[in-house]
């Protein structure tokens, strides 16, 4: 009974602390931080001031409620020491809660004593605000874990977690960085409000604007990037550690982050009113709580998969002894080559010539790493069906030359490396687009569509259309209508290319139960769909001439390439056999490469 009461007390302390945090944001948003002057813990030189000004009342109320939160944390620790035995995680969580509650008070005191409140626009204030936010998140994490463990949640085990531990650790770190950027952005909105959206955007891009204003540009991109990563991580963790608690918190995290992104957009459109800033902060806190609970559930002893008894390996089993070639095979180099080619030619198309050797090489490396990470994750997820398909039976995840945990660690290392390279060498938009393409391929196509719908490649194939967007953004820092046109070409070309391959290996797909078009609706429907998409691809490929973006060189090359594409599609329709499917499959790759090359040459010579 005492432990049940403690459980309610712990969750209540967390809820009360969230309310205090939101009230603290109200103090900052209304500029009331200097309401007590430069005194702490006294207010206007008194312990119990007479609040003649509204700012004094607001700031003093915040100090009182914060003090009560500290005593609640103290009571949490005392009660935990009395109610739980030595070594119980609740004791550890309660101790951390009191520690971070104390540092929270000290950071708040420092902001007042050093006058980093109200209208202070120093860079030092931004650092203090970021530190304040990080400490707040750590406090929330400690309170959340205390309540979770008091409710019967199993203790966390950090050792031996492999890729899951690394992925969640990076997610927690990324969310802290996102929170810090959000704190600086909110500070900029408070100190430099805009009268309308157009004026605010003009301020953001002005080279003479204050640093706080210019930093506002980064927060949305960081939010999307971290959101993409968190959703990907939640899905993978839910797949690898499919306990009810993990799945519940993974869904909760995904939903909350999507709601948070919508709130962020609304906050931007409404010019960050005070009430919307408070909602945005509360949602950020809830996202953090969901992530902490997901990590606690996934990293617990209960979620660890059972270790099977190893069977004796035969000399030809191919287990262990992975080489760099095996890790290279995880990235599917031959598949990536065409995607990377469209990325690099899109850079030349965007620049109207050579985009610069350094940028070109950096995007090539970063783009390869992002696509390679997606392919490695795909191999881990599909290893159950890959082992029963002749085309994929020798993949390193199937032969166990590379364990799944090692493959995922490799994939996450590629993901982080790609993001950093593209961000530093190009811009944050480029890095975010590469990460979004990875997410789309893994979550939308591999996990959701591939094993459920016959038209999986129509929607899921959009992942392969992201590379031109990456190349374009790397050069221009934005996405124009023409960049999306390049995306559209690959989107409509993909079914022609992939369904030709599917005809060749339809028996494999039927054996493992993957509902590809030839398996579900037969060869006749497949070749008809290929012909229709070939016509659409041909029509879309000549649209740049109508837009005035390309010249006659591209038009002549596109006409020739499309003529061959249509002829081979028609031949496959008339003779749906293996030789004609092979012919169209091979030509489709050459078609896309030459089409993008022709456009790059045309733009470089005549733009």
Coordinates of C-alpha atoms in Angstrom, one line a residue:
X1 CA 0.0 0.0 0.0
X2 CA 2.9 2.4 0.9
X3 CA 4.5 1.7 -2.5
X4 CA 1.2 2.4 -4.3
X5 CA 1.0 5.7 -2.6
X6 CA 4.6 6.4 -3.5
X7 CA 3.9 5.6 -7.1
X8 CA 1.1 8.2 -7.2
X9 CA 3.4 10.7 -5.4
X10 CA 6.1 10.2 -8.0
X11 CA 3.9 10.7 -10.9
X12 CA 2.3 13.7 -9.2
X13 CA 5.7 15.2 -8.6
X14 CA 6.5 14.8 -12.3
X15 CA 3.2 16.5 -13.3
X16 CA 3.7 19.3 -10.9
X17 CA 7.3 19.9 -12.1
X18 CA 6.0 20.1 -15.7
X19 CA 3.5 22.8 -14.6
X20 CA 6.4 24.7 -13.0
X21 CA 8.5 24.4 -16.1
X22 CA 5.6 25.8 -18.3
X23 CA 5.1 28.6 -15.8
X24 CA 8.9 29.4 -16.1
X25 CA 8.5 29.6 -19.9
X26 CA 5.7 32.1 -19.3
X27 CA 8.1 34.2 -17.1
X28 CA 10.6 34.2 -20.0
X29 CA 8.0 34.9 -22.7
X30 CA 6.5 37.8 -20.9
X31 CA 9.8 39.3 -20.0
X32 CA 9.1 39.0 -16.3
X33 CA 12.4 37.4 -15.4
X34 CA 13.7 40.7 -13.9
X35 CA 10.5 41.2 -11.8
X36 CA 12.5 40.7 -8.6
X37 CA 15.4 42.7 -9.6
X38 CA 19.0 41.4 -9.3
X39 CA 18.3 39.6 -6.1
X40 CA 18.0 35.9 -5.3
X41 CA 16.6 34.3 -3.2
X42 CA 15.2 37.6 -2.0
X43 CA 12.8 39.6 -4.2
X44 CA 13.2 43.3 -4.5
X45 CA 15.3 43.0 -1.3
X46 CA 12.6 41.3 0.7
X47 CA 11.7 37.7 1.5
X48 CA 8.0 38.4 1.0
X49 CA 7.8 41.4 -1.3
X50 CA 4.7 43.5 -2.0
X51 CA 4.2 42.9 -5.7
X52 CA 3.2 46.3 -6.9
X53 CA 4.1 45.4 -10.5
X54 CA 2.7 42.4 -12.4
X55 CA 6.2 41.3 -13.4
X56 CA 7.2 41.0 -9.7
X57 CA 4.1 38.9 -9.0
X58 CA 4.8 36.6 -11.9
X59 CA 8.5 36.1 -11.0
X60 CA 7.9 35.7 -7.3
X61 CA 5.2 33.1 -8.0
X62 CA 7.6 31.2 -10.1
X63 CA 10.2 31.2 -7.3
X64 CA 7.6 30.0 -4.8
X65 CA 6.4 27.1 -7.0
X66 CA 10.0 26.2 -7.9
X67 CA 10.8 26.0 -4.2
X68 CA 7.9 23.8 -3.6
X69 CA 9.1 21.5 -6.4
X70 CA 12.4 21.2 -4.6
X71 CA 10.8 20.1 -1.4
X72 CA 8.7 17.6 -3.4
X73 CA 11.9 16.1 -4.8
X74 CA 13.4 16.0 -1.3
X75 CA 10.3 14.2 0.0
X76 CA 10.6 11.8 -3.0
X77 CA 14.2 10.8 -2.0
X78 CA 13.4 10.5 1.7
X79 CA 10.3 8.3 1.0
X80 CA 12.3 6.2 -1.5
X81 CA 15.0 5.5 1.0
X82 CA 12.4 4.4 3.5
X83 CA 10.1 2.4 1.2
X84 CA 12.6 0.6 -1.1
X85 CA 15.6 -1.6 -0.2
X86 CA 19.2 -0.8 -0.9
X87 CA 20.1 -1.1 -4.6
X88 CA 16.6 -0.6 -5.9
X89 CA 16.5 1.7 -9.0
X90 CA 13.8 3.9 -7.4
X91 CA 16.4 5.2 -4.9
X92 CA 18.8 6.0 -7.7
X93 CA 16.1 7.8 -9.6
X94 CA 15.0 9.8 -6.6
X95 CA 18.5 10.8 -5.8
X96 CA 19.0 12.0 -9.4
X97 CA 15.7 13.9 -9.2
X98 CA 16.9 15.9 -6.2
X99 CA 20.3 16.6 -7.7
X100 CA 18.9 17.9 -11.0
X101 CA 16.2 19.9 -9.1
X102 CA 19.0 21.6 -7.1
X103 CA 21.0 22.4 -10.2
X104 CA 17.8 23.6 -11.9
X105 CA 17.4 26.1 -9.1
X106 CA 21.1 27.2 -9.2
X107 CA 20.9 27.8 -13.0
X108 CA 17.8 29.8 -12.5
X109 CA 19.5 31.8 -9.8
X110 CA 22.5 32.4 -12.1
X111 CA 20.2 33.8 -14.8
X112 CA 18.9 36.3 -12.3
X113 CA 22.1 37.2 -10.6
X114 CA 24.0 37.8 -13.9
X115 CA 21.0 39.7 -15.3
X116 CA 20.4 37.3 -18.2
X117 CA 16.7 38.0 -18.2
X118 CA 14.2 40.5 -19.6
X119 CA 15.8 42.3 -22.6
X120 CA 19.4 40.9 -22.3
X121 CA 20.5 39.9 -25.8
X122 CA 24.0 38.6 -25.1
X123 CA 25.3 35.4 -26.5
X124 CA 26.1 34.2 -23.0
X125 CA 22.4 34.3 -22.3
X126 CA 21.8 31.8 -25.2
X127 CA 24.4 29.4 -23.6
X128 CA 22.7 29.7 -20.2
X129 CA 19.3 29.1 -21.7
X130 CA 20.5 26.0 -23.5
X131 CA 22.1 24.7 -20.3
X132 CA 18.9 25.5 -18.5
X133 CA 16.9 23.5 -21.0
X134 CA 19.2 20.5 -20.9
X135 CA 19.2 20.4 -17.1
X136 CA 15.4 20.6 -17.3
X137 CA 15.2 17.6 -19.6
X138 CA 17.6 15.7 -17.3
X139 CA 15.4 16.5 -14.3
X140 CA 12.3 15.3 -16.2
X141 CA 14.1 12.1 -17.2
X142 CA 15.0 11.4 -13.6
X143 CA 11.5 12.0 -12.3
X144 CA 10.0 9.9 -15.1
X145 CA 12.3 7.0 -14.4
X146 CA 11.6 7.2 -10.7
X147 CA 7.9 7.0 -11.3
X148 CA 8.3 4.2 -13.9
X149 CA 10.4 2.1 -11.6
X150 CA 8.0 2.8 -8.7
X151 CA 5.2 1.5 -11.0
X152 CA 6.9 -1.8 -11.5
X153 CA 9.0 -1.0 -14.5
X154 CA 12.1 -3.3 -14.7
X155 CA 15.5 -1.7 -14.2
X156 CA 17.6 -0.6 -17.1
X157 CA 20.6 -2.8 -18.2
X158 CA 23.1 -0.8 -20.3
X159 CA 25.6 -3.6 -20.9
X160 CA 25.2 -5.7 -24.0
X161 CA 22.5 -3.6 -25.7
X162 CA 24.4 -3.4 -29.0
X163 CA 22.7 -1.4 -31.8
X164 CA 19.6 -0.7 -29.8
X165 CA 21.5 1.0 -27.0
X166 CA 23.5 3.1 -29.5
X167 CA 20.4 4.1 -31.5
X168 CA 18.5 5.2 -28.4
X169 CA 21.5 7.0 -27.0
X170 CA 21.9 9.0 -30.2
X171 CA 18.1 9.7 -30.1
X172 CA 18.4 11.0 -26.5
X173 CA 21.4 13.2 -27.5
X174 CA 19.7 14.5 -30.6
X175 CA 16.6 15.5 -28.6
X176 CA 18.7 17.4 -26.1
X177 CA 20.3 19.3 -29.0
X178 CA 16.9 19.9 -30.5
X179 CA 15.6 21.2 -27.1
X180 CA 18.6 23.6 -26.7
X181 CA 18.0 25.0 -30.2
X182 CA 14.4 25.4 -29.3
X183 CA 15.3 27.4 -26.2
X184 CA 17.4 29.8 -28.3
X185 CA 14.7 30.1 -30.9
X186 CA 12.0 30.9 -28.3
X187 CA 14.4 33.5 -26.8
X188 CA 14.7 35.1 -30.3
X189 CA 11.0 35.1 -30.8
X190 CA 10.6 36.9 -27.5
X191 CA 13.3 39.5 -27.9
X192 CA 12.7 40.2 -31.6
X193 CA 9.0 39.7 -32.4
X194 CA 7.8 40.2 -36.0
X195 CA 4.6 42.0 -37.0
X196 CA 3.8 39.5 -39.7
X197 CA 5.1 36.3 -41.2
X198 CA 6.7 38.0 -44.2
X199 CA 8.6 40.4 -42.0
X200 CA 9.7 37.5 -39.8
X201 CA 11.1 35.5 -42.7
X202 CA 12.9 38.7 -44.0
X203 CA 14.5 39.0 -40.6
X204 CA 15.6 35.4 -40.6
X205 CA 17.5 35.8 -43.9
X206 CA 18.9 39.2 -43.2
X207 CA 22.7 39.1 -42.9
X208 CA 22.6 42.1 -40.5
X209 CA 20.1 40.5 -38.2
X210 CA 21.0 39.6 -34.6
X211 CA 22.4 36.1 -34.2
X212 CA 19.3 35.0 -32.2
X213 CA 17.2 35.8 -35.3
X214 CA 19.4 34.0 -37.7
X215 CA 19.6 30.9 -35.5
X216 CA 15.8 30.6 -35.8
X217 CA 16.4 29.1 -39.3
X218 CA 18.2 26.1 -37.9
X219 CA 15.6 25.0 -35.4
X220 CA 12.9 23.7 -37.9
X221 CA 15.5 21.8 -39.9
X222 CA 17.0 20.3 -36.7
X223 CA 13.4 19.4 -35.6
X224 CA 12.6 17.6 -38.8
X225 CA 16.0 15.8 -38.8
X226 CA 15.7 14.6 -35.2
X227 CA 12.1 13.7 -35.8
X228 CA 13.0 11.6 -38.7
X229 CA 15.6 9.8 -36.7
X230 CA 13.4 9.3 -33.7
X231 CA 10.6 7.8 -35.7
X232 CA 13.0 5.5 -37.5
X233 CA 14.6 4.5 -34.2
X234 CA 11.2 3.9 -32.5
X235 CA 10.1 1.6 -35.4
X236 CA 13.4 -0.3 -35.4
X237 CA 13.4 -0.7 -31.6
X238 CA 9.8 -1.8 -31.7
X239 CA 10.7 -4.4 -34.3
X240 CA 13.8 -5.7 -32.5
X241 CA 12.4 -5.6 -28.9
X242 CA 8.6 -6.3 -29.5
X243 CA 7.4 -6.2 -25.9
X244 CA 4.0 -4.6 -25.3
X245 CA 5.6 -1.7 -23.4
X246 CA 8.2 -1.0 -26.1
X247 CA 5.5 -1.0 -28.8
X248 CA 3.2 1.2 -26.8
X249 CA 5.9 3.8 -26.1
X250 CA 7.2 3.7 -29.7
X251 CA 3.7 4.5 -31.0
X252 CA 3.3 7.2 -28.4
X253 CA 6.6 8.8 -29.3
X254 CA 5.8 8.8 -33.0
X255 CA 2.3 10.4 -32.5
X256 CA 3.6 13.0 -30.0
X257 CA 6.4 14.1 -32.3
X258 CA 4.2 14.4 -35.3
X259 CA 1.8 16.5 -33.2
X260 CA 4.8 18.6 -32.0
X261 CA 5.9 19.2 -35.6
X262 CA 2.4 20.4 -36.4
X263 CA 2.4 22.7 -33.3
X264 CA 5.8 24.1 -34.3
X265 CA 4.4 25.0 -37.8
X266 CA 1.4 26.6 -36.1
X267 CA 3.7 28.5 -33.8
X268 CA 5.5 29.8 -36.8
X269 CA 2.4 30.9 -38.7
X270 CA 0.9 32.6 -35.6
X271 CA 4.2 34.4 -34.9
X272 CA 4.9 32.6 -31.7
X273 CA 2.2 34.0 -29.3
X274 CA 2.9 33.3 -25.6
X275 CA 0.2 30.7 -25.3
X276 CA 1.5 28.8 -28.3
X277 CA 5.0 28.9 -26.9
X278 CA 3.8 27.2 -23.7
X279 CA 1.9 24.5 -25.7
X280 CA 5.0 23.9 -27.8
X281 CA 7.2 23.5 -24.7
X282 CA 4.8 21.2 -23.0
X283 CA 4.6 19.0 -26.1
X284 CA 8.4 18.9 -26.2
X285 CA 8.5 17.7 -22.6
X286 CA 5.9 15.0 -23.4
X287 CA 8.0 13.8 -26.4
X288 CA 11.0 13.6 -24.1
X289 CA 9.1 11.6 -21.5
X290 CA 7.9 9.2 -24.2
X291 CA 11.5 8.8 -25.5
X292 CA 12.8 8.2 -21.9
X293 CA 10.1 5.6 -21.3
X294 CA 10.8 3.9 -24.6
X295 CA 14.5 3.7 -23.7
X296 CA 13.7 2.4 -20.2
X297 CA 11.4 -0.3 -21.6
X298 CA 13.7 -1.3 -24.5
X299 CA 16.9 -1.4 -22.4
X300 CA 15.4 -3.4 -19.6
X301 CA 16.3 -7.0 -18.9
X302 CA 12.7 -8.1 -19.8
X303 CA 13.1 -6.7 -23.3
X304 CA 16.4 -8.5 -24.1
X305 CA 15.9 -11.3 -26.7
X306 CA 16.6 -14.8 -25.4
X307 CA 20.0 -16.0 -26.4
X308 CA 19.7 -19.3 -28.3
X309 CA 22.0 -22.2 -27.8
X310 CA 24.6 -22.0 -30.5
X311 CA 24.7 -24.9 -32.9
X312 CA 28.0 -26.3 -34.2
X313 CA 29.0 -24.5 -37.3
X314 CA 30.0 -26.4 -40.4
X315 CA 33.2 -25.4 -42.3
X316 CA 31.0 -24.0 -45.1
X317 CA 28.4 -22.2 -42.9
X318 CA 30.0 -18.9 -43.6
X319 CA 29.6 -17.6 -40.0
X320 CA 32.0 -15.1 -38.5
X321 CA 35.2 -13.7 -40.0
X322 CA 33.5 -10.7 -41.6
X323 CA 35.7 -8.6 -43.9
X324 CA 35.4 -5.1 -45.2
X325 CA 33.9 -6.6 -48.4
X326 CA 31.0 -8.0 -46.3
X327 CA 30.3 -4.6 -44.8
X328 CA 30.6 -3.1 -48.2
X329 CA 28.0 -5.7 -49.4
X330 CA 25.6 -4.4 -46.7
X331 CA 25.4 -1.1 -48.5
X332 CA 24.5 -2.7 -51.9
X333 CA 27.0 -0.7 -54.0
X334 CA 25.5 -1.6 -57.4
X335 CA 22.1 -0.4 -56.3
X336 CA 23.5 2.8 -54.9
X337 CA 25.6 3.7 -58.0
X338 CA 22.6 4.8 -60.0
X339 CA 21.0 6.7 -57.1
X340 CA 24.3 8.4 -56.5
X341 CA 24.6 9.3 -60.2
X342 CA 21.3 11.1 -60.1
X343 CA 22.4 13.0 -57.0
X344 CA 25.7 14.2 -58.6
X345 CA 24.1 15.1 -61.9
X346 CA 21.4 17.0 -60.1
X347 CA 24.2 19.1 -58.5
X348 CA 25.5 20.0 -62.0
X349 CA 21.9 20.7 -63.2
X350 CA 21.3 23.0 -60.2
X351 CA 24.6 24.8 -60.6
X352 CA 24.4 25.1 -64.3
X353 CA 28.0 23.8 -64.4
X354 CA 30.6 22.3 -62.0
X355 CA 29.4 22.8 -58.4
X356 CA 32.9 22.7 -56.9
X357 CA 35.2 19.7 -56.3
X358 CA 35.0 19.8 -52.5
X359 CA 31.2 19.9 -52.4
X360 CA 30.9 17.3 -55.1
X361 CA 33.1 14.8 -53.3
X362 CA 31.4 15.5 -49.9
X363 CA 27.9 15.0 -51.3
X364 CA 29.1 11.8 -53.0
X365 CA 30.4 10.4 -49.8
X366 CA 27.5 11.6 -47.6
X367 CA 25.0 10.4 -50.1
X368 CA 26.6 7.0 -50.4
X369 CA 26.6 6.6 -46.6
X370 CA 23.0 7.5 -46.2
X371 CA 21.8 5.1 -49.0
X372 CA 24.2 2.5 -47.6
X373 CA 22.7 2.8 -44.1
X374 CA 19.2 2.4 -45.5
X375 CA 20.2 -0.8 -47.4
X376 CA 22.0 -2.2 -44.3
X377 CA 18.9 -1.7 -42.2
X378 CA 16.8 -3.3 -45.0
X379 CA 19.0 -6.4 -44.9
X380 CA 18.5 -6.8 -41.2
X381 CA 14.7 -6.4 -41.4
X382 CA 14.4 -8.7 -44.4
X383 CA 16.9 -11.4 -43.4
X384 CA 14.1 -13.9 -42.8
X385 CA 12.9 -13.8 -46.4
X386 CA 16.3 -13.1 -47.9
X387 CA 17.5 -16.5 -46.8
X388 CA 14.7 -18.2 -48.9
X389 CA 15.3 -16.2 -52.1
X390 CA 18.0 -17.4 -54.5
X391 CA 19.0 -13.8 -55.3
X392 CA 19.6 -12.8 -51.7
X393 CA 20.6 -16.0 -50.0
X394 CA 24.2 -15.1 -49.8
X395 CA 23.8 -11.7 -48.1
X396 CA 26.1 -11.3 -45.0
X397 CA 23.1 -10.9 -42.7
X398 CA 21.7 -14.3 -44.0
X399 CA 24.9 -16.2 -43.7
X400 CA 25.6 -14.6 -40.3
X401 CA 29.0 -13.4 -41.3
X402 CA 27.7 -10.1 -39.9
X403 CA 25.4 -10.4 -36.8
X404 CA 22.3 -8.2 -37.0
X405 CA 23.5 -6.1 -34.1
X406 CA 26.7 -5.3 -35.8
X407 CA 24.9 -4.5 -39.1
X408 CA 22.7 -2.1 -37.3
X409 CA 25.6 -0.4 -35.5
X410 CA 27.3 -0.1 -38.9
X411 CA 24.1 1.4 -40.3
X412 CA 23.7 3.9 -37.5
X413 CA 27.4 5.0 -37.8
X414 CA 26.8 5.6 -41.5
X415 CA 23.6 7.5 -40.8
X416 CA 25.3 9.9 -38.3
X417 CA 28.4 10.2 -40.4
X418 CA 26.3 11.0 -43.5
X419 CA 24.3 13.6 -41.6
X420 CA 27.3 15.4 -40.3
X421 CA 29.2 15.4 -43.6
X422 CA 26.2 16.7 -45.6
X423 CA 25.5 19.4 -42.9
X424 CA 29.0 20.6 -42.6
X425 CA 29.9 20.5 -46.3
X426 CA 26.6 21.6 -47.7
X427 CA 23.7 22.7 -45.4
X428 CA 21.2 21.3 -42.9
X429 CA 18.5 20.9 -45.6
X430 CA 20.7 18.6 -47.6
X431 CA 21.4 16.4 -44.5
X432 CA 17.7 16.4 -43.5
X433 CA 16.6 15.3 -47.0
X434 CA 19.1 12.4 -47.1
X435 CA 17.8 11.3 -43.7
X436 CA 14.2 11.6 -44.9
X437 CA 15.0 9.4 -47.8
X438 CA 16.4 6.8 -45.5
X439 CA 13.4 7.0 -43.3
X440 CA 11.0 6.6 -46.2
X441 CA 12.8 3.6 -47.5
X442 CA 13.0 1.8 -44.2
X443 CA 9.7 2.7 -42.6
X444 CA 7.3 3.3 -45.5
X445 CA 8.6 0.8 -48.0
X446 CA 10.4 -2.0 -46.1
X447 CA 8.4 -2.2 -42.9
X448 CA 5.0 -1.1 -43.9
X449 CA 4.3 -1.5 -47.7
X450 CA 6.6 -4.3 -49.0
X451 CA 4.8 -7.3 -47.3
X452 CA 1.3 -5.9 -47.5
X453 CA 0.4 -4.3 -50.9
X454 CA 1.1 -5.3 -54.5
X455 CA 1.6 -1.6 -55.4
X456 CA 4.3 -1.2 -52.7
X457 CA 6.9 0.0 -55.2
X458 CA 4.7 2.8 -56.5
X459 CA 4.6 4.6 -53.2
X460 CA 7.7 3.1 -51.6
X461 CA 9.8 3.8 -54.7
X462 CA 9.6 7.5 -53.8
X463 CA 12.6 6.8 -51.5
X464 CA 14.7 6.4 -54.6
X465 CA 13.6 9.8 -55.9
X466 CA 15.1 11.7 -52.9
X467 CA 18.7 11.7 -54.3
X468 CA 18.1 14.5 -56.8
X469 CA 16.6 16.6 -54.1
X470 CA 19.7 16.1 -52.0
X471 CA 22.0 17.2 -54.8
X472 CA 19.9 20.2 -55.7
X473 CA 19.7 21.4 -52.0
X474 CA 23.4 20.9 -51.6
X475 CA 24.1 23.5 -54.3
X476 CA 21.2 26.0 -53.9
X477 CA 20.2 25.5 -50.2
X478 CA 16.5 25.3 -51.2
X479 CA 14.1 23.2 -53.3
X480 CA 12.7 24.8 -56.4
X481 CA 9.9 23.5 -58.6
X482 CA 12.5 22.1 -61.0
X483 CA 14.1 20.0 -58.2
X484 CA 10.7 18.4 -57.5
X485 CA 10.4 17.8 -61.3
X486 CA 13.6 15.7 -61.1
X487 CA 12.0 13.8 -58.2
X488 CA 8.9 13.1 -60.3
X489 CA 10.9 11.7 -63.2
X490 CA 12.4 9.0 -60.9
X491 CA 9.1 8.4 -59.1
X492 CA 7.3 7.4 -62.4
X493 CA 10.4 5.6 -63.8
X494 CA 10.7 3.3 -60.7
X495 CA 7.8 1.0 -61.5
X496 CA 9.1 0.4 -65.0
X497 CA 12.5 -0.6 -63.7
X498 CA 11.4 -2.6 -60.7
X499 CA 8.5 -4.5 -62.2
X500 CA 10.8 -5.7 -65.0
X501 CA 13.0 -7.1 -62.3
X502 CA 10.0 -8.5 -60.4
X503 CA 9.0 -10.5 -63.5
X504 CA 12.4 -12.2 -63.4
X505 CA 12.2 -13.3 -59.7
X506 CA 8.5 -13.6 -59.2
X507 CA 8.9 -17.2 -58.1
X508 CA 11.2 -16.1 -55.3
X509 CA 8.6 -13.5 -54.2
X510 CA 5.8 -16.0 -54.3
X511 CA 7.8 -18.5 -52.2
X512 CA 8.3 -16.0 -49.4
X513 CA 4.8 -14.5 -49.6
X514 CA 5.8 -10.9 -50.7
X515 CA 2.8 -9.6 -52.8
X516 CA 4.6 -8.1 -55.7
X517 CA 2.5 -7.2 -58.8
X518 CA 3.4 -10.3 -60.9
X519 CA 2.6 -12.6 -58.0
X520 CA -0.7 -11.0 -57.2
X521 CA -2.1 -10.1 -60.6
X522 CA 0.0 -12.0 -63.0
X523 CA 2.3 -11.2 -65.9
X524 CA -0.2 -9.7 -68.2
X525 CA -1.3 -7.0 -65.7
X526 CA 2.4 -6.3 -64.9
X527 CA 3.5 -5.7 -68.4
X528 CA 0.5 -3.5 -69.0
X529 CA 1.3 -1.4 -65.9
X530 CA 4.9 -1.2 -67.1
X531 CA 3.8 0.1 -70.5
X532 CA 1.5 2.7 -68.9
X533 CA 4.3 4.0 -66.6
X534 CA 6.7 4.1 -69.5
X535 CA 4.4 6.4 -71.3
X536 CA 4.0 8.6 -68.2
X537 CA 7.8 8.7 -67.8
X538 CA 8.3 9.7 -71.4
X539 CA 5.7 12.5 -71.2
X540 CA 7.1 13.9 -67.9
X541 CA 10.7 13.8 -69.2
X542 CA 10.0 16.4 -71.9
X543 CA 8.3 18.8 -69.6
X544 CA 11.4 20.8 -68.8
X545 CA 11.4 22.1 -72.4
X546 CA 7.9 23.6 -71.8
X547 CA 9.2 25.3 -68.7
X548 CA 12.1 26.8 -70.5
X549 CA 14.7 25.0 -68.3
X550 CA 16.5 23.0 -70.9
X551 CA 17.5 23.3 -74.6
X552 CA 17.3 21.3 -77.8
X553 CA 20.2 19.0 -76.9
X554 CA 18.3 17.6 -73.9
X555 CA 15.1 17.4 -76.0
X556 CA 16.8 15.4 -78.8
X557 CA 18.5 13.0 -76.3
X558 CA 15.2 12.6 -74.3
X559 CA 13.3 11.8 -77.5
X560 CA 15.7 9.1 -78.5
X561 CA 15.9 7.6 -75.0
X562 CA 12.1 7.6 -74.7
X563 CA 11.6 6.0 -78.1
X564 CA 13.8 3.1 -77.1
X565 CA 12.0 2.8 -73.7
X566 CA 8.6 2.8 -75.3
X567 CA 9.6 0.2 -77.9
X568 CA 11.1 -2.1 -75.4
X569 CA 8.1 -1.8 -73.1
X570 CA 5.8 -2.6 -76.1
X571 CA 7.9 -5.6 -76.9
X572 CA 7.6 -6.8 -73.4
X573 CA 3.9 -6.3 -73.5
X574 CA 3.7 -8.4 -76.7
X575 CA 6.2 -11.0 -75.5
X576 CA 6.2 -11.2 -71.7
X577 CA 9.1 -13.6 -71.5
X578 CA 12.4 -13.5 -69.6
X579 CA 14.7 -12.2 -72.5
X580 CA 12.4 -9.2 -73.0
X581 CA 12.2 -8.5 -69.3
X582 CA 15.9 -8.6 -68.9
X583 CA 16.3 -6.3 -71.9
X584 CA 13.9 -3.7 -70.4
X585 CA 15.4 -4.0 -66.9
X586 CA 19.0 -3.4 -68.1
X587 CA 17.9 -0.6 -70.4
X588 CA 15.9 1.2 -67.8
X589 CA 19.0 1.8 -65.7
X590 CA 20.9 3.1 -68.8
X591 CA 17.9 5.3 -69.6
X592 CA 17.8 7.1 -66.3
X593 CA 21.6 7.6 -66.2
X594 CA 21.7 9.0 -69.8
X595 CA 18.6 11.2 -69.2
X596 CA 20.1 12.9 -66.2
X597 CA 23.5 13.2 -67.9
X598 CA 21.9 14.8 -71.0
X599 CA 20.1 17.3 -68.8
X600 CA 23.4 18.1 -66.9
X601 CA 25.3 18.6 -70.1
X602 CA 22.5 20.8 -71.5
X603 CA 22.3 23.0 -68.5
X604 CA 26.1 23.3 -68.2
X605 CA 26.5 24.3 -71.8
X606 CA 23.5 26.6 -72.4
X607 CA 22.1 27.8 -69.1

